[in-house]
CSV table of C-alpha atoms in Angstrom, one decimal:
chain,number,residue,atom,x,y,z
A,705,MET,CA,16.6,9.8,-34.0
A,706,LYS,CA,14.4,12.9,-32.3
A,707,LEU,CA,12.3,13.3,-29.3
A,708,THR,CA,9.5,15.9,-28.8
A,709,PHE,CA,7.9,16.2,-25.3
A,710,LEU,CA,4.1,17.1,-26.0
A,711,GLY,CA,3.4,16.8,-22.3
A,712,GLY,CA,4.6,15.9,-19.0
A,713,ALA,CA,7.8,18.3,-19.3
A,714,GLY,CA,7.5,21.0,-16.5
A,715,THR,CA,4.6,19.5,-15.3
A,716,VAL,CA,3.6,15.9,-13.3
A,717,THR,CA,0.8,15.6,-16.2
A,718,GLY,CA,-0.1,14.9,-19.6
A,719,SER,CA,2.5,12.5,-20.4
A,720,LYS,CA,3.2,12.3,-24.0
A,721,ILE,CA,6.7,11.8,-25.8
A,722,LEU,CA,6.8,11.5,-29.8
A,723,LEU,CA,9.8,9.4,-31.0
A,724,GLU,CA,10.7,9.7,-34.6
A,725,VAL,CA,13.3,7.4,-36.1
A,726,ASN,CA,13.5,5.8,-39.1
A,727,TYR,CA,10.8,7.2,-40.8
A,728,LYS,CA,8.3,5.8,-37.8
A,729,LYS,CA,6.7,8.1,-35.6
A,730,ILE,CA,5.9,6.4,-31.9
A,731,LEU,CA,4.3,7.9,-29.3
A,732,ILE,CA,5.5,6.8,-25.6
A,733,ASP,CA,2.5,7.4,-23.3
A,734,CYS,CA,-0.4,9.6,-24.2
A,735,GLY,CA,-1.6,11.2,-21.1
A,736,LEU,CA,-4.4,13.6,-20.2
A,737,PHE,CA,-3.5,17.5,-18.6
A,738,GLN,CA,-4.9,17.5,-14.9
A,739,GLY,CA,-4.6,20.2,-12.4
A,740,LEU,CA,-4.0,23.8,-13.2
A,741,LYS,CA,-7.0,25.3,-15.7
A,742,GLU,CA,-4.2,26.3,-18.2
A,743,LEU,CA,-2.8,22.8,-18.6
A,744,ARG,CA,-6.3,21.3,-18.7
A,745,LYS,CA,-7.1,23.8,-21.6
A,746,LYS,CA,-4.3,21.7,-23.6
A,747,ASN,CA,-6.6,18.6,-23.6
A,748,ARG,CA,-8.7,20.7,-26.1
A,749,GLU,CA,-5.5,21.7,-28.3
A,750,GLU,CA,-5.0,19.7,-31.3
A,751,LEU,CA,-2.2,17.2,-31.0
A,752,PRO,CA,0.5,18.4,-33.3
A,753,ILE,CA,0.9,14.9,-35.0
A,754,ASN,CA,-0.7,13.9,-38.1
A,755,LEU,CA,-2.5,10.7,-36.8
A,756,ASN,CA,-2.4,9.0,-40.2
A,757,GLU,CA,1.6,9.2,-39.8
A,758,LEU,CA,1.6,7.9,-36.3
A,759,ASP,CA,2.5,4.3,-36.4
A,760,LEU,CA,2.6,2.9,-32.7
A,761,ILE,CA,1.7,4.4,-29.3
A,762,PHE,CA,3.4,2.5,-26.3
A,763,LEU,CA,1.7,2.9,-22.6
A,764,THR,CA,3.9,2.7,-19.7
A,765,HIS,CA,1.1,2.3,-17.6
A,766,ALA,CA,-2.6,2.6,-16.9
A,767,HIS,CA,-2.6,6.1,-14.9
A,768,LEU,CA,-5.1,8.8,-16.5
A,769,ASP,CA,-2.0,11.0,-16.7
A,770,HIS,CA,-0.3,8.8,-18.9
A,771,SER,CA,-3.4,7.2,-20.7
A,772,GLY,CA,-6.3,9.3,-20.5
A,773,TYR,CA,-6.0,11.4,-23.9
A,774,LEU,CA,-6.1,7.9,-25.8
A,775,PRO,CA,-9.7,8.3,-26.6
A,776,VAL,CA,-9.2,11.7,-28.1
A,777,LEU,CA,-6.5,10.3,-30.5
A,778,ILE,CA,-9.0,7.3,-31.7
A,779,LYS,CA,-11.8,9.5,-32.0
A,780,ASN,CA,-9.8,11.8,-34.0
A,781,GLY,CA,-8.5,9.1,-36.6
A,782,TYR,CA,-5.6,7.3,-34.9
A,783,LYS,CA,-5.8,3.8,-36.2
A,784,GLY,CA,-2.8,2.0,-35.1
A,785,LYS,CA,-1.9,0.0,-32.1
A,786,ILE,CA,-1.3,0.8,-28.4
A,787,TYR,CA,1.5,-1.4,-27.0
A,788,CYS,CA,1.4,-2.6,-23.0
A,789,THR,CA,1.5,-5.3,-20.7
A,790,ASN,CA,-2.0,-7.4,-20.1
A,791,ALA,CA,-2.5,-5.6,-16.7
A,792,THR,CA,-2.2,-2.2,-18.0
A,793,ARG,CA,-4.3,-3.0,-20.8
A,794,ASP,CA,-7.0,-4.3,-18.1
A,795,LEU,CA,-6.4,-1.2,-15.9
A,796,THR,CA,-6.7,1.3,-18.8
A,797,LYS,CA,-10.2,0.0,-19.7
A,798,VAL,CA,-11.4,0.5,-16.3
A,799,ILE,CA,-9.8,4.0,-15.8
A,800,LEU,CA,-11.0,5.3,-19.4
A,801,LEU,CA,-14.3,4.2,-19.5
A,802,ASP,CA,-14.6,6.0,-15.7
A,803,SER,CA,-12.9,9.3,-17.2
A,804,GLY,CA,-15.6,9.2,-20.2
A,805,LYS,CA,-18.3,8.8,-17.6
A,806,ILE,CA,-16.6,11.6,-15.5
A,807,GLN,CA,-16.1,13.6,-18.7
A,808,GLU,CA,-20.3,13.0,-19.6
A,809,GLU,CA,-21.2,14.1,-15.9
A,810,ASP,CA,-19.3,16.9,-15.7
A,811,ALA,CA,-20.6,18.2,-18.8
A,812,LYS,CA,-24.2,17.6,-17.7
A,813,ARG,CA,-23.9,19.2,-14.5
A,814,ALA,CA,-22.4,22.3,-16.0
A,815,ASN,CA,-25.1,22.7,-18.5
A,816,LYS,CA,-27.7,22.1,-15.5
A,817,TYR,CA,-26.4,24.6,-13.6
A,818,SER,CA,-25.0,26.8,-16.2
A,819,TYR,CA,-21.3,27.6,-14.8
A,820,SER,CA,-19.5,26.8,-18.1
A,821,LYS,CA,-18.9,29.7,-20.3
A,822,HIS,CA,-19.4,26.9,-23.3
A,823,LYS,CA,-23.0,26.7,-24.2
A,824,PRO,CA,-23.5,23.9,-24.1
A,825,ALA,CA,-20.5,22.3,-22.3
A,826,GLN,CA,-19.2,19.3,-24.2
A,827,PRO,CA,-17.3,16.3,-22.9
A,828,LEU,CA,-13.8,15.6,-23.9
A,829,TYR,CA,-14.8,12.4,-24.9
A,830,THR,CA,-17.5,9.9,-24.0
A,831,ILE,CA,-17.6,6.4,-22.9
A,832,ASN,CA,-18.1,5.3,-26.3
A,833,ASP,CA,-14.7,6.8,-27.1
A,834,ALA,CA,-13.2,5.1,-24.4
A,835,LYS,CA,-14.8,1.9,-25.6
A,836,ASN,CA,-13.7,2.3,-29.0
A,837,THR,CA,-10.1,2.6,-27.6
A,838,ILE,CA,-9.9,-1.0,-26.1
A,839,SER,CA,-9.8,-2.7,-29.3
A,840,HIS,CA,-6.5,-1.4,-30.1
A,841,PHE,CA,-4.3,-2.5,-27.3
A,842,LYS,CA,-1.8,-5.5,-28.2
A,843,THR,CA,-0.1,-7.0,-25.1
A,844,PHE,CA,3.4,-8.4,-24.6
A,845,GLU,CA,5.4,-10.1,-22.1
A,846,THR,CA,7.6,-8.7,-20.0
A,847,GLU,CA,11.6,-9.3,-19.8
A,848,LYS,CA,11.7,-10.3,-23.7
A,849,TRP,CA,12.6,-8.5,-26.4
A,850,HIS,CA,9.8,-8.1,-29.1
A,851,THR,CA,10.5,-7.1,-32.6
A,852,ILE,CA,8.8,-4.1,-34.5
A,853,ASP,CA,11.0,-3.9,-37.8
A,854,LYS,CA,14.8,-4.7,-38.8
A,855,THR,CA,16.4,-2.0,-36.9
A,856,ILE,CA,13.8,-1.7,-33.8
A,857,LYS,CA,12.9,-3.6,-31.2
A,858,PHE,CA,11.6,-3.0,-27.4
A,859,LYS,CA,11.4,-4.6,-24.3
A,860,PHE,CA,8.9,-4.1,-21.2
A,861,ILE,CA,10.6,-4.3,-17.8
A,862,ASN,CA,8.5,-4.1,-14.4
A,863,SER,CA,8.8,-0.5,-13.1
A,864,GLY,CA,7.2,-1.2,-9.7
A,865,HIS,CA,5.0,1.8,-9.8
A,866,ILE,CA,1.7,0.0,-10.4
A,867,LEU,CA,0.1,-3.2,-11.6
A,868,GLY,CA,1.4,-3.8,-15.1
A,869,SER,CA,4.0,-0.6,-14.8
A,870,THR,CA,7.2,-0.9,-17.1
A,871,PHE,CA,10.1,0.9,-18.2
A,872,ILE,CA,10.2,0.9,-22.1
A,873,GLN,CA,13.7,-0.2,-23.5
A,874,LEU,CA,13.9,0.6,-27.2
A,875,SER,CA,17.0,-0.9,-29.3
A,876,ILE,CA,17.0,1.8,-32.5
A,877,ASN,CA,19.8,1.1,-34.9
A,878,GLY,CA,22.0,-0.3,-32.4
A,879,LYS,CA,21.4,2.3,-29.8
A,880,ILE,CA,19.4,1.7,-26.8
A,881,ILE,CA,17.0,4.5,-25.1
A,882,VAL,CA,15.0,3.6,-21.8
A,883,PHE,CA,11.6,5.8,-20.6
A,884,SER,CA,11.3,5.3,-17.2
A,885,GLY,CA,7.6,6.2,-17.3
A,886,ASP,CA,6.8,6.3,-13.4
A,887,ILE,CA,9.1,4.7,-10.9
A,888,GLY,CA,7.9,3.0,-8.0
A,889,ARG,CA,9.6,2.6,-4.5
A,890,LYS,CA,12.3,0.1,-3.3
A,891,LYS,CA,9.8,-1.5,-1.0
A,892,PRO,CA,6.6,-1.3,-2.4
A,893,ILE,CA,3.7,-2.1,-0.2
A,894,ILE,CA,2.2,-5.1,-2.3
A,895,LEU,CA,3.9,-4.8,-5.7
A,896,ASN,CA,7.3,-6.2,-6.8
A,897,LYS,CA,10.2,-3.9,-6.5
A,898,TYR,CA,11.4,-2.2,-9.5
A,899,LYS,CA,13.9,-3.8,-11.7
A,900,TYR,CA,17.5,-2.5,-12.8
A,901,ILE,CA,18.4,-1.7,-16.6
A,902,ASN,CA,22.4,-2.0,-17.0
A,903,LYS,CA,22.6,-0.2,-20.3
A,904,ALA,CA,21.4,2.7,-22.1
A,905,ASP,CA,22.7,5.3,-24.6
A,906,TYR,CA,19.9,7.8,-23.6
A,907,VAL,CA,17.5,7.7,-20.5
A,908,VAL,CA,14.2,9.6,-20.0
A,909,ILE,CA,13.5,9.7,-16.1
A,910,GLU,CA,10.8,11.0,-14.3
A,911,SER,CA,11.2,13.7,-11.2
A,912,THR,CA,7.9,13.5,-9.4
A,913,TYR,CA,9.9,13.5,-6.2
A,914,GLY,CA,13.2,14.5,-7.7
A,915,ASN,CA,13.7,17.3,-4.7
A,916,ARG,CA,13.1,15.1,-1.8
A,917,LEU,CA,13.0,12.1,0.4
A,918,HIS,CA,9.9,10.1,1.6
A,919,GLU,CA,9.5,10.2,5.2
A,920,ASN,CA,10.1,6.8,7.0
A,921,TYR,CA,7.7,5.9,9.2
A,922,ALA,CA,5.3,2.9,9.7
A,923,ILE,CA,2.4,3.8,7.7
A,924,LYS,CA,0.1,1.4,9.1
A,925,ASP,CA,0.4,2.9,12.6
A,926,LYS,CA,-0.1,6.7,11.2
A,927,LEU,CA,-3.4,5.1,9.4
A,928,LEU,CA,-4.4,4.1,12.6
A,929,LYS,CA,-3.7,7.1,14.4
A,930,TYR,CA,-5.8,9.4,12.3
A,931,ILE,CA,-8.7,6.8,12.4
A,932,LYS,CA,-8.7,6.6,15.9
A,933,HIS,CA,-8.4,10.2,16.4
A,934,THR,CA,-11.7,11.2,13.9
A,935,TYR,CA,-13.4,8.1,15.4
A,936,LEU,CA,-12.9,9.8,19.0
A,937,LYS,CA,-14.5,13.0,17.4
A,938,GLY,CA,-17.9,10.9,16.3
A,939,GLY,CA,-16.8,11.9,12.6
A,940,THR,CA,-15.9,10.1,9.4
A,941,LEU,CA,-12.7,9.8,7.9
A,942,ILE,CA,-12.6,10.8,4.0
A,943,VAL,CA,-9.8,9.4,2.3
A,944,PRO,CA,-9.6,10.6,-1.5
A,945,THR,CA,-8.3,7.8,-3.4
A,946,PHE,CA,-6.4,6.9,-6.2
A,947,SER,CA,-8.2,3.9,-7.3
A,948,VAL,CA,-5.4,1.8,-8.8
A,949,GLU,CA,-2.7,1.2,-6.4
A,950,ARG,CA,-3.3,3.4,-3.8
A,951,ALA,CA,-6.9,2.2,-2.6
A,952,GLN,CA,-5.3,-1.8,-2.5
A,953,GLU,CA,-2.4,-0.6,-0.5
A,954,ILE,CA,-4.7,1.0,2.1
A,955,ILE,CA,-7.3,-2.1,2.1
A,956,TYR,CA,-4.2,-4.4,2.5
A,957,LEU,CA,-3.2,-2.3,5.8
A,958,LEU,CA,-6.8,-2.0,7.1
A,959,SER,CA,-6.7,-5.7,6.9
A,960,ILE,CA,-3.9,-6.3,8.7
A,961,LEU,CA,-5.1,-3.7,11.6
A,962,LYS,CA,-8.2,-5.4,11.4
A,963,ARG,CA,-6.3,-8.7,12.0
A,964,GLU,CA,-4.5,-7.0,15.0
A,965,ASN,CA,-7.8,-6.0,16.7
A,966,VAL,CA,-7.1,-2.5,17.0
A,967,LEU,CA,-9.6,-1.2,14.5
A,968,PRO,CA,-12.7,0.5,16.4
A,969,ASN,CA,-15.9,-1.0,15.3
A,970,ILE,CA,-17.0,1.0,12.3
A,971,PRO,CA,-17.6,0.2,8.7
A,972,ILE,CA,-15.2,0.6,5.9
A,973,TYR,CA,-16.2,1.7,2.3
A,974,LEU,CA,-14.4,1.5,-0.8
A,975,ASP,CA,-17.1,3.9,-2.8
A,976,SER,CA,-15.6,3.8,-6.3
A,977,PRO,CA,-16.5,1.7,-9.2
A,978,MET,CA,-13.3,1.8,-10.6
A,979,GLY,CA,-11.7,1.2,-7.6
A,980,VAL,CA,-13.7,-2.1,-7.2
A,981,SER,CA,-13.0,-3.4,-10.6
A,982,ALA,CA,-9.3,-2.1,-10.4
A,983,THR,CA,-9.1,-4.2,-6.8
A,984,GLU,CA,-10.4,-7.3,-8.7
A,985,ILE,CA,-8.2,-6.9,-11.4
A,986,TYR,CA,-5.2,-7.0,-8.6
A,987,TYR,CA,-6.8,-10.2,-7.1
A,988,LYS,CA,-6.3,-11.6,-10.8
A,989,TYR,CA,-2.6,-11.1,-11.4
A,990,ILE,CA,-1.0,-12.8,-8.5
A,991,ASN,CA,2.4,-13.0,-9.8
A,992,ASP,CA,2.8,-9.3,-10.0
A,993,HIS,CA,2.4,-8.4,-6.2
A,994,HIS,CA,3.2,-10.5,-2.9
A,995,LEU,CA,-0.3,-10.9,-1.7
A,996,THR,CA,-1.0,-14.2,-0.6
A,997,VAL,CA,-4.4,-15.9,-0.9
A,998,ASP,CA,-4.9,-15.6,2.8
A,999,ASP,CA,-4.0,-11.8,2.1
A,1000,ILE,CA,-6.8,-11.3,-0.5
A,1001,LYS,CA,-9.4,-13.3,1.5
A,1002,SER,CA,-8.6,-10.8,4.5
A,1003,MET,CA,-8.9,-7.7,2.3
A,1004,GLU,CA,-12.0,-8.9,1.0
A,1005,SER,CA,-13.7,-9.4,4.4
A,1006,THR,CA,-12.5,-6.0,5.6
A,1007,VAL,CA,-13.8,-3.4,3.3
A,1008,GLU,CA,-17.1,-3.3,1.7
A,1009,LEU,CA,-17.1,-2.7,-1.9
A,1010,ILE,CA,-19.7,-0.3,-3.4
A,1011,SER,CA,-20.3,0.2,-7.2
A,1012,ASP,CA,-24.0,1.0,-7.6
A,1013,VAL,CA,-25.4,4.2,-7.3
A,1014,SER,CA,-28.2,4.0,-5.2
A,1015,ALA,CA,-25.7,2.2,-2.3
A,1016,SER,CA,-23.7,5.1,-2.7
A,1017,LYS,CA,-26.3,7.7,-1.8
A,1018,ALA,CA,-27.1,5.5,1.1
A,1019,VAL,CA,-23.5,6.0,2.5
A,1020,VAL,CA,-23.4,9.4,1.9
A,1021,ASN,CA,-26.5,10.3,3.6
A,1022,ASP,CA,-25.4,7.9,6.6
A,1023,LYS,CA,-24.1,10.3,9.6
A,1024,SER,CA,-22.6,7.6,11.6
A,1025,PRO,CA,-18.7,7.4,11.7
A,1026,LYS,CA,-17.3,5.6,9.2
A,1027,ILE,CA,-14.1,5.0,6.9
A,1028,VAL,CA,-14.7,5.9,3.2
A,1029,LEU,CA,-12.2,5.5,0.7
A,1030,ALA,CA,-13.5,7.2,-2.6
A,1031,GLY,CA,-12.0,8.6,-5.9
A,1032,SER,CA,-10.6,10.7,-7.3
A,1033,GLY,CA,-7.1,10.9,-5.7
A,1034,MET,CA,-6.8,14.4,-6.4
A,1035,ILE,CA,-10.2,15.5,-5.4
A,1036,THR,CA,-10.7,16.4,-9.4
A,1037,GLY,CA,-13.9,14.7,-10.0
A,1038,GLY,CA,-15.9,11.3,-8.7
A,1039,ARG,CA,-18.0,10.2,-5.7
A,1040,VAL,CA,-15.6,11.4,-3.1
A,1041,LEU,CA,-17.3,15.2,-4.1
A,1042,HIS,CA,-20.5,13.8,-3.0
A,1043,TYR,CA,-19.0,13.0,0.6
A,1044,LEU,CA,-17.0,16.2,0.8
A,1045,ASP,CA,-20.4,18.2,0.1
A,1046,LYS,CA,-21.7,16.6,3.2
A,1047,LEU,CA,-19.0,16.1,5.4
A,1048,ILE,CA,-16.0,19.0,4.6
A,1049,SER,CA,-17.8,21.9,6.6
A,1050,ASP,CA,-18.0,19.6,9.8
A,1051,LYS,CA,-15.1,19.6,12.1
A,1052,LYS,CA,-15.9,16.3,13.6
A,1053,ASN,CA,-14.9,14.9,10.1
A,1054,SER,CA,-11.5,14.3,8.8
A,1055,ILE,CA,-9.9,14.1,5.4
A,1056,LEU,CA,-6.3,12.1,4.9
A,1057,ILE,CA,-4.5,12.8,1.7
A,1058,VAL,CA,-2.4,9.8,0.7
A,1059,GLY,CA,-0.7,10.7,-2.6
A,1060,PHE,CA,0.8,13.6,-4.7
A,1061,GLN,CA,-1.5,16.2,-5.6
A,1062,ALA,CA,-0.9,18.3,-8.9
A,1063,GLU,CA,-0.9,22.1,-8.8
A,1064,GLY,CA,-4.4,23.4,-9.2
A,1065,THR,CA,-6.3,20.5,-7.8
A,1066,ARG,CA,-8.6,20.6,-4.8
A,1067,GLY,CA,-6.2,18.1,-3.0
A,1068,ARG,CA,-3.5,20.4,-3.2
A,1069,ALA,CA,-5.9,23.6,-2.3
A,1070,LEU,CA,-6.5,21.5,0.9
A,1071,LEU,CA,-3.0,20.8,1.7
A,1072,SER,CA,-2.0,24.4,1.2
A,1073,GLY,CA,-4.6,25.4,4.1
A,1074,ASP,CA,-7.2,27.2,1.9
A,1075,THR,CA,-10.0,27.9,3.8
A,1076,GLU,CA,-12.4,27.0,1.1
A,1077,VAL,CA,-13.0,24.8,-2.0
A,1078,LYS,CA,-15.0,24.9,-5.0
A,1079,PHE,CA,-16.8,22.2,-6.5
A,1080,PHE,CA,-20.5,21.7,-7.8
A,1081,GLY,CA,-20.4,25.3,-9.0
A,1082,LYS,CA,-20.1,26.6,-5.4
A,1083,TYR,CA,-17.7,27.3,-2.7
A,1084,HIS,CA,-17.6,24.9,0.6
A,1085,LYS,CA,-16.0,26.1,3.8
A,1086,ILE,CA,-13.1,23.5,5.0
A,1087,ASN,CA,-14.0,22.8,8.7
A,1088,ALA,CA,-12.9,19.4,8.6
A,1089,GLU,CA,-9.3,18.5,9.5
A,1090,VAL,CA,-7.0,17.6,7.1
A,1091,PHE,CA,-4.2,15.2,7.2
A,1092,LYS,CA,-1.5,13.4,5.1
A,1093,ILE,CA,0.6,10.4,4.8
A,1094,ASN,CA,3.6,11.3,2.5
A,1095,ALA,CA,5.0,7.7,2.7
A,1096,PHE,CA,2.3,6.4,0.7
A,1097,SER,CA,3.6,7.8,-2.7
A,1098,GLY,CA,3.9,5.2,-5.3
A,1099,HIS,CA,6.7,7.4,-6.9
A,1100,ALA,CA,10.4,6.9,-6.1
A,1101,ASP,CA,12.3,9.6,-4.0
A,1102,GLN,CA,15.3,11.3,-5.1
A,1103,ASN,CA,17.5,8.2,-3.4
A,1104,GLU,CA,15.3,5.9,-5.1
A,1105,LEU,CA,15.8,7.5,-8.4
A,1106,LEU,CA,19.6,7.7,-8.2
A,1107,ASP,CA,19.6,4.1,-7.0
A,1108,TRP,CA,17.7,3.2,-10.1
A,1109,LEU,CA,19.9,5.3,-12.2
A,1110,GLN,CA,23.2,4.1,-10.7
A,1111,HIS,CA,22.6,0.5,-11.9
A,1112,PHE,CA,23.5,1.6,-15.4
A,1113,LYS,CA,27.1,0.1,-16.3
A,1114,THR,CA,28.2,3.1,-18.0
A,1115,PRO,CA,26.9,6.5,-17.8
A,1116,PRO,CA,24.2,7.3,-20.9
A,1117,ILE,CA,25.4,9.8,-23.6
A,1118,LEU,CA,22.3,12.0,-22.4
A,1119,THR,CA,19.7,11.8,-19.4
A,1120,ILE,CA,16.7,13.7,-20.1
A,1121,ILE,CA,14.6,14.6,-17.0
A,1122,ASN,CA,11.0,14.9,-17.4
A,1123,HIS,CA,7.4,14.6,-15.4
A,1124,GLY,CA,8.2,16.9,-12.8
A,1125,GLU,CA,7.2,20.5,-11.4
A,1126,PRO,CA,10.2,22.6,-12.4
A,1127,HIS,CA,11.8,22.9,-8.8
A,1128,GLN,CA,11.8,19.1,-8.4
A,1129,SER,CA,13.3,18.6,-11.9
A,1130,GLN,CA,16.0,21.1,-11.5
A,1131,ALA,CA,16.9,19.7,-8.4
A,1132,LEU,CA,17.4,15.9,-9.6
A,1133,LYS,CA,19.3,17.5,-12.4
A,1134,VAL,CA,21.8,19.1,-9.5
A,1135,LYS,CA,21.9,15.7,-7.9
A,1136,ILE,CA,22.7,13.6,-11.2
A,1137,LYS,CA,25.3,16.0,-12.4
A,1138,SER,CA,27.2,16.3,-8.5
A,1139,ASP,CA,26.7,12.8,-7.7
A,1140,LEU,CA,27.0,10.7,-11.1
A,1141,LYS,CA,28.8,13.3,-13.3
A,1142,TRP,CA,26.3,12.5,-16.0
A,1143,ASN,CA,25.3,14.7,-18.6
A,1144,CYS,CA,21.9,15.6,-18.4
A,1145,THR,CA,19.4,18.0,-18.9
A,1146,VAL,CA,15.6,19.0,-18.1
A,1147,ALA,CA,13.0,18.4,-21.1
A,1148,LYS,CA,10.9,21.5,-22.2
A,1149,MET,CA,7.7,21.2,-23.9
A,1150,ASN,CA,7.8,21.1,-27.5
A,1151,LYS,CA,11.3,21.4,-27.9
A,1152,VAL,CA,12.8,18.8,-30.2
A,1153,TYR,CA,15.9,16.9,-28.8
A,1154,ASN,CA,18.2,15.3,-31.7
A,1155,PHE,CA,20.3,12.1,-31.2
A,1156,ALA,CA,22.8,10.6,-33.5
C-alpha cells in the first residue's frame, strides 16, 4: 500500500491523493488548484496517472478544491466511477457546472480584452465537460460498510464540514486508513457535528487551521455590527460568499436578526446562481442539518435569491444601501467582481470577509491591506472598508482537530498532515507530537509514502 500526494500538500488547494494497493489505483479527491499563479498553472499540467489504470475516485465533499478537477479527468478519458454521498453528488453537480461556466466566461473575457498571453485563451474545461462528469457519480449511505472487493471495503462518516461531507474509512487487507477530507466545527451553525472514529492504523488529516484557535464570540452580534456600521454610512455591505455552507449559514443568521427586529430596513440579496441552487439542496436534505421547517421558511422570506443575469445587473447598478451575498468566497471570480467593480472604490461601502482566503487570492490581498486589487484586466483602488469574521470558518481549529484525533482508542502507526500552508501543518505536527506523543509527518507534494 502506498500514497502519493498530487495536491493539497504544502497548500490548502488542489487536493488529490493517489492510493495504490492490491493492484488497484484509487484517487481520494480530485480538486482544482486555486490562489497563487504557480499553483493555478498546475491545473494545466498532465496528472501523472494513466487514467486507464485508475480504478476509482472517492470524493470527501463538493468544494472546488476537492472536486473541481474531475471534469478534466473525464475529458481526458477517465471512465470509472466517483463514489460519494447523495448530498455531495447534488452539490458537486452545481459547483462543477458553475465552474465550467466561469472557465468559459473568463476565457471569453480574456480574449475580448487581450489580457492573456495565450492566443486564444482556452477554458480548462467547459459546461459540457462538467455535465459529462455527473453520470460517473455513484452514491452510498453513510455509517455503513460497502465492499469494493474481497480485501477492500469502505465507510463514509459525517465530517460536519459542509452538507454531505464525510471522512473516508478504508479497510484494506485488515488495515484501516482514514482520510479526513476537511473537518468541520465542534459546534456547527446549521450542520450536524462531525463523528468520531475509534480505530485506524493510518490517518491523513487536514490542517487548514492547524496553527490557531478560532475566536469565540457571538457571530450574529458581529454580523449585525458591520451591517449597522455600513448602513449608517449610507453604503452597501458586500459579502464575498462561499456558495455552499457559508451562504446558508449567513442567511440563517440574518433570518434570526430579522425575527428579532434589529436589522435595518434594507434589501438583502443572494446573487449567486450556485448559491441559490445550493440553498435549495440544503432545504432538501433535512436530516443532514438541524434547521427546522420554520427556520427554512424564515430564511426564504429574509433573502431575495437572484439567478437571472438581468436581475443581477439591476442590483449591481442600484446605488441604494443593501446587503449583497455574492460568489466567489475568495473573490477569484463570479458575480462579486461586478459589485466590487462598482463599489470597492467608495469608502461608504464595506466588504465583509467570512472565510479562509488562500494565498494569492484577491480575498487574501484585501485582508493584507493592499491598496488596490486587479480584476477585469485593470487595477481598482480599495477605498471600501474591509472587515473579517473569523468565527464563520467551516474548518476545525487546532483544538477541534486534536479533539477528533483523541477519540482514536489507540495511536495510529502514522498520521500524515496535509491540506495546510507549511506553518499551519508544522504547528499541528508539533502539537500532535507534544500532546498525543504520536508518530506523525507533514505530507510533501509528489512524495511516495509506503505502508506495510
